[in-house]
Amino acid sequence: SRPDQPHLRWRQPADPQAPLSSVVGMTAPNERCVVAIDAGTTGVRSRAVFPGRADLTTSSYREFTQHYPQPGWVEHDADEIWRAVLATLDDVVQRVGLDRIAAIGDITPGPALAHRASAQAHTAAHVLSGQADSFSPLAVPAVVFSDPEIAVTGYTLDEARAAGLDAALATFPLAASGRARTMGEAHGTVMLVHTPEGVVIGAQLVGPHVSELIGEVTLAIEMGATLHDITAAIHPHPTLSESLVETAAVGLGIPVHVVPKRRSTTPASS
């Protein structure tokens, strides 16, 4: 999709038949770099200019992988123009040794999520202005706004085990949630992935408004919270947030509103 990062400004001509010219502004040490992009039907040319510094001007050209009949192609394949921008910025870095360009959002490794890009932007702004900062979240939540909603953060059980972690899964059905029942939406499940010590390392939620709950689990992961920490925090009743406490209680082996798993009483064979 078209980049929407704070340090990039896009401008498209009102006439869709006119050659496309976009402008990218980015912070540089005491200077401002402007990247002008002109797209035709066979390729796109980009030119980076530092106002007042003709010696830093550089340009690059990228030929399209397919033919576009009209210059206003960006709405159909923004990846083409973005690759051209990246080619120019890379050229600037290689030629002038500029080390003050920050990348955020979809062009960085990881999930392409707006809230992740926004968090990266805050870090980038701090670093570019000389402040000590880094982007190293332990978990990035993601939500599918379907019916019912789906929300995830951190590890799944399989991912945790693949990473070499000894992990377990605690599950609580929303059919046992009083609030979910009063809403008439008791279909769903809350799952917490945790270590044997009870440290929460992931969650997967399915149900009504779980998009509003996943942030609490993400905070728990970032803080290194345990299942006991969650059960110790009093949650208001009746709310869907109580389902997190209920799930943590299941993980601790002290469920309240669901039947605990029966332990085998069969003696071990000699």
Coordinates of C-alpha atoms in Angstrom, one line a residue:
S1 CA 0.0 0.0 0.0
R2 CA 1.0 3.6 -0.4
P3 CA 3.4 4.7 2.4
D4 CA 1.9 7.0 5.0
Q5 CA 4.9 7.5 7.2
P6 CA 5.1 11.0 8.9
H7 CA 8.5 11.7 7.2
L8 CA 7.0 11.1 3.8
R9 CA 4.7 13.5 2.1
W10 CA 2.9 12.4 -1.1
R11 CA 1.4 14.7 -3.7
Q12 CA -0.6 13.5 -6.7
P13 CA -1.7 15.9 -9.5
A14 CA -5.5 16.6 -9.7
D15 CA -5.4 15.6 -13.4
P16 CA -5.1 11.8 -13.5
Q17 CA -3.7 12.0 -17.0
A18 CA -0.9 14.2 -16.1
P19 CA 2.6 12.8 -15.3
L20 CA 2.8 11.8 -11.7
S21 CA 5.0 14.0 -9.5
S22 CA 5.3 13.1 -5.8
V23 CA 7.4 14.8 -3.2
V24 CA 9.1 13.1 -0.3
G25 CA 10.5 15.2 2.5
M26 CA 12.8 13.7 5.1
T27 CA 14.9 14.9 8.0
A28 CA 18.6 15.1 7.5
P29 CA 21.3 16.7 9.7
N30 CA 20.5 20.4 9.5
E31 CA 19.1 19.9 6.0
R32 CA 16.0 18.8 4.2
C33 CA 16.0 16.3 1.4
V34 CA 13.3 16.5 -1.3
V35 CA 12.8 13.5 -3.6
A36 CA 10.9 14.3 -6.8
I37 CA 9.3 11.4 -8.6
D38 CA 8.1 11.5 -12.2
A39 CA 6.3 8.4 -13.6
G40 CA 5.7 7.7 -17.2
T41 CA 4.3 4.7 -18.9
T42 CA 7.5 2.7 -19.0
G43 CA 9.3 3.6 -15.8
V44 CA 9.7 6.1 -13.0
R45 CA 12.6 8.5 -12.4
S46 CA 13.4 9.9 -9.0
R47 CA 15.7 12.7 -8.1
A48 CA 16.9 13.6 -4.6
V49 CA 17.8 17.2 -3.9
F50 CA 19.2 18.9 -0.8
P51 CA 18.2 22.6 -1.1
G52 CA 21.4 24.7 -1.3
R53 CA 23.6 21.7 -1.8
A54 CA 23.9 20.9 -5.5
D55 CA 26.8 18.5 -4.8
L56 CA 24.4 16.2 -3.0
T57 CA 21.9 15.9 -5.9
T58 CA 21.4 12.3 -7.2
S59 CA 18.9 10.4 -9.2
S60 CA 17.8 6.9 -10.2
Y61 CA 15.6 5.3 -12.7
R62 CA 13.5 2.1 -12.5
E63 CA 11.8 0.5 -15.4
F64 CA 8.3 -0.9 -14.8
T65 CA 8.0 -4.7 -14.7
Q66 CA 4.9 -4.3 -16.9
H67 CA 3.5 -1.6 -19.2
Y68 CA 1.1 0.9 -17.8
P69 CA -1.1 2.7 -20.4
Q70 CA -1.5 5.9 -18.3
P71 CA 0.9 7.8 -16.0
G72 CA -1.6 7.8 -13.1
W73 CA -0.7 4.2 -12.3
V74 CA 0.2 4.7 -8.7
E75 CA -3.4 3.9 -7.5
H76 CA -3.0 0.4 -9.1
D77 CA 0.5 -0.5 -8.2
A78 CA 2.0 1.7 -5.5
D79 CA 4.8 -0.9 -4.9
E80 CA 6.4 0.2 -8.2
I81 CA 6.8 3.8 -7.1
W82 CA 7.8 2.8 -3.6
R83 CA 10.7 0.7 -5.0
A84 CA 11.8 3.6 -7.0
V85 CA 11.8 5.8 -3.9
L86 CA 13.8 3.2 -2.0
A87 CA 16.3 3.0 -4.9
T88 CA 16.9 6.8 -4.8
L89 CA 17.2 6.9 -1.0
D90 CA 19.7 4.0 -1.1
D91 CA 21.6 5.9 -3.8
V92 CA 21.7 9.0 -1.5
V93 CA 23.0 7.0 1.4
Q94 CA 25.7 5.3 -0.7
R95 CA 26.9 8.5 -2.4
V96 CA 26.9 11.0 0.5
G97 CA 27.1 8.7 3.5
L98 CA 23.9 10.0 5.0
D99 CA 23.1 8.1 8.2
R100 CA 20.0 10.1 9.3
I101 CA 17.3 8.4 7.2
A102 CA 14.9 6.3 9.2
A103 CA 12.5 3.7 7.8
I104 CA 9.2 2.7 9.4
G105 CA 6.1 0.7 8.6
D106 CA 5.6 -1.7 5.8
I107 CA 9.2 -1.5 4.4
T108 CA 10.7 -2.8 7.6
P109 CA 10.7 -6.5 8.6
G110 CA 7.7 -7.6 10.6
P111 CA 3.9 -7.3 10.5
A112 CA 2.5 -4.5 8.3
L113 CA 0.3 -2.8 10.9
A114 CA -0.5 0.9 11.4
H115 CA 0.0 0.9 15.1
R116 CA 3.4 -0.7 14.8
A117 CA 4.4 1.9 12.2
S118 CA 3.2 4.7 14.5
A119 CA 5.3 3.3 17.4
Q120 CA 8.3 3.1 15.1
A121 CA 7.7 6.7 14.0
H122 CA 8.0 7.9 17.6
T123 CA 11.2 6.0 18.0
A124 CA 12.6 7.3 14.7
A125 CA 11.7 10.9 15.7
H126 CA 13.5 10.5 19.0
V127 CA 16.6 9.0 17.3
L128 CA 16.8 11.5 14.5
S129 CA 16.6 14.4 17.1
G130 CA 19.5 13.0 19.0
Q131 CA 17.7 11.2 21.8
A132 CA 18.6 7.7 22.9
D133 CA 15.8 5.3 22.0
S134 CA 15.3 1.9 20.3
F135 CA 12.4 -0.1 18.9
S136 CA 12.4 -3.5 20.5
P137 CA 8.8 -4.6 21.5
L138 CA 8.4 -8.1 22.9
A139 CA 5.0 -8.3 21.3
V140 CA 2.9 -6.5 18.6
P141 CA -0.8 -7.1 18.8
A142 CA -2.9 -7.7 15.7
V143 CA -6.7 -7.7 15.3
V144 CA -9.1 -9.0 12.7
F145 CA -12.3 -6.9 12.9
S146 CA -14.5 -9.8 12.0
D147 CA -17.6 -11.2 13.7
P148 CA -16.5 -12.5 16.1
E149 CA -13.3 -10.5 16.4
I150 CA -9.9 -12.2 16.5
A151 CA -7.0 -10.7 18.4
V152 CA -3.5 -12.1 18.9
T153 CA -0.2 -10.9 20.5
G154 CA 3.1 -12.5 21.3
Y155 CA 3.7 -16.2 20.8
T156 CA 1.3 -18.9 19.8
L157 CA 1.9 -22.3 21.6
D158 CA 3.5 -23.8 18.5
E159 CA 5.6 -20.7 17.9
A160 CA 6.9 -20.7 21.5
R161 CA 7.8 -24.4 21.3
A162 CA 9.5 -23.9 17.9
A163 CA 11.5 -21.1 19.5
G164 CA 12.7 -23.6 22.1
L165 CA 10.5 -22.4 25.0
D166 CA 8.8 -24.7 27.4
A167 CA 5.2 -23.4 27.1
A168 CA 1.7 -24.3 28.0
L169 CA -1.8 -23.0 27.0
A170 CA -4.5 -21.9 29.3
T171 CA -8.0 -21.7 27.7
F172 CA -11.3 -20.2 28.9
P173 CA -14.6 -20.4 27.0
L174 CA -16.6 -17.2 26.8
A175 CA -19.7 -19.4 27.3
A176 CA -18.7 -19.2 30.9
S177 CA -18.5 -15.4 30.9
G178 CA -21.5 -13.7 32.5
R179 CA -20.9 -10.6 30.5
A180 CA -20.7 -12.4 27.2
R181 CA -23.9 -14.2 28.0
T182 CA -25.8 -11.0 28.8
M183 CA -24.6 -9.6 25.5
G184 CA -25.9 -12.7 23.7
E185 CA -22.4 -13.3 22.3
A186 CA -21.1 -16.2 24.3
H187 CA -19.3 -17.8 21.4
G188 CA -15.5 -17.5 21.7
T189 CA -12.4 -18.4 23.6
V190 CA -9.5 -16.7 25.4
M191 CA -6.2 -18.4 25.4
L192 CA -3.0 -17.4 27.2
V193 CA 0.4 -18.9 26.4
H194 CA 2.7 -19.1 29.4
T195 CA 5.9 -20.6 30.7
P196 CA 6.0 -23.2 33.5
E197 CA 6.8 -20.3 35.8
G198 CA 3.6 -18.6 34.7
V199 CA 5.2 -15.8 32.7
V200 CA 2.7 -14.7 30.0
I201 CA 4.3 -14.8 26.5
G202 CA 1.3 -14.8 24.2
A203 CA -2.4 -14.7 23.7
Q204 CA -5.1 -15.6 21.2
L205 CA -8.6 -14.3 21.7
V206 CA -11.8 -14.9 19.7
G207 CA -15.0 -13.2 20.7
P208 CA -16.9 -9.9 21.0
H209 CA -14.8 -6.8 21.5
V210 CA -11.6 -8.8 22.1
S211 CA -9.8 -6.0 20.2
E212 CA -10.2 -4.0 23.5
L213 CA -8.6 -6.7 25.6
I214 CA -5.5 -7.6 23.6
G215 CA -3.7 -4.4 24.7
E216 CA -3.8 -5.6 28.4
V217 CA -2.1 -8.9 27.5
T218 CA 0.5 -7.0 25.4
L219 CA 1.3 -4.9 28.4
A220 CA 1.5 -8.0 30.6
I221 CA 4.0 -9.5 28.1
E222 CA 6.1 -6.3 28.0
M223 CA 6.2 -6.1 31.8
G224 CA 7.0 -9.8 32.3
A225 CA 3.8 -10.4 34.2
T226 CA 2.7 -13.8 35.4
L227 CA -0.6 -15.6 35.5
H228 CA -0.6 -14.7 39.2
D229 CA -0.2 -11.0 38.5
I230 CA -3.3 -11.1 36.3
T231 CA -5.4 -12.9 38.8
A232 CA -4.2 -10.6 41.5
A233 CA -5.5 -7.5 39.6
I234 CA -9.1 -7.0 40.5
H235 CA -11.2 -6.6 37.3
P236 CA -14.6 -5.0 37.3
H237 CA -17.7 -7.2 37.1
P238 CA -19.5 -8.0 34.9
T239 CA -17.0 -7.3 32.1
L240 CA -15.3 -9.2 29.3
S241 CA -12.0 -8.3 30.8
E242 CA -12.7 -10.8 33.6
S243 CA -12.1 -13.5 31.0
L244 CA -8.4 -12.8 31.2
V245 CA -8.5 -13.4 35.0
E246 CA -10.5 -16.6 34.4
T247 CA -8.0 -17.8 31.8
A248 CA -5.0 -17.1 34.1
A249 CA -6.8 -19.0 36.9
V250 CA -7.1 -22.0 34.6
G251 CA -3.4 -21.8 33.9
L252 CA -2.7 -21.8 37.6
G253 CA -4.9 -24.8 38.1
I254 CA -7.5 -22.9 40.2
P255 CA -10.4 -22.2 37.8
V256 CA -13.6 -20.7 39.2
H257 CA -16.2 -20.9 36.5
V258 CA -15.1 -23.9 34.5
V259 CA -14.5 -27.5 35.6
P260 CA -10.8 -28.2 36.1
K261 CA -9.1 -30.8 34.1
R262 CA -9.4 -34.2 35.8
R263 CA -6.0 -35.6 36.7
S264 CA -5.4 -39.2 36.0
T265 CA -5.5 -41.5 39.0
T266 CA -4.3 -44.5 37.1
P267 CA -1.1 -45.8 38.8
A268 CA 2.0 -45.9 36.7
S269 CA 3.0 -49.2 35.4
S270 CA 6.1 -50.7 36.9

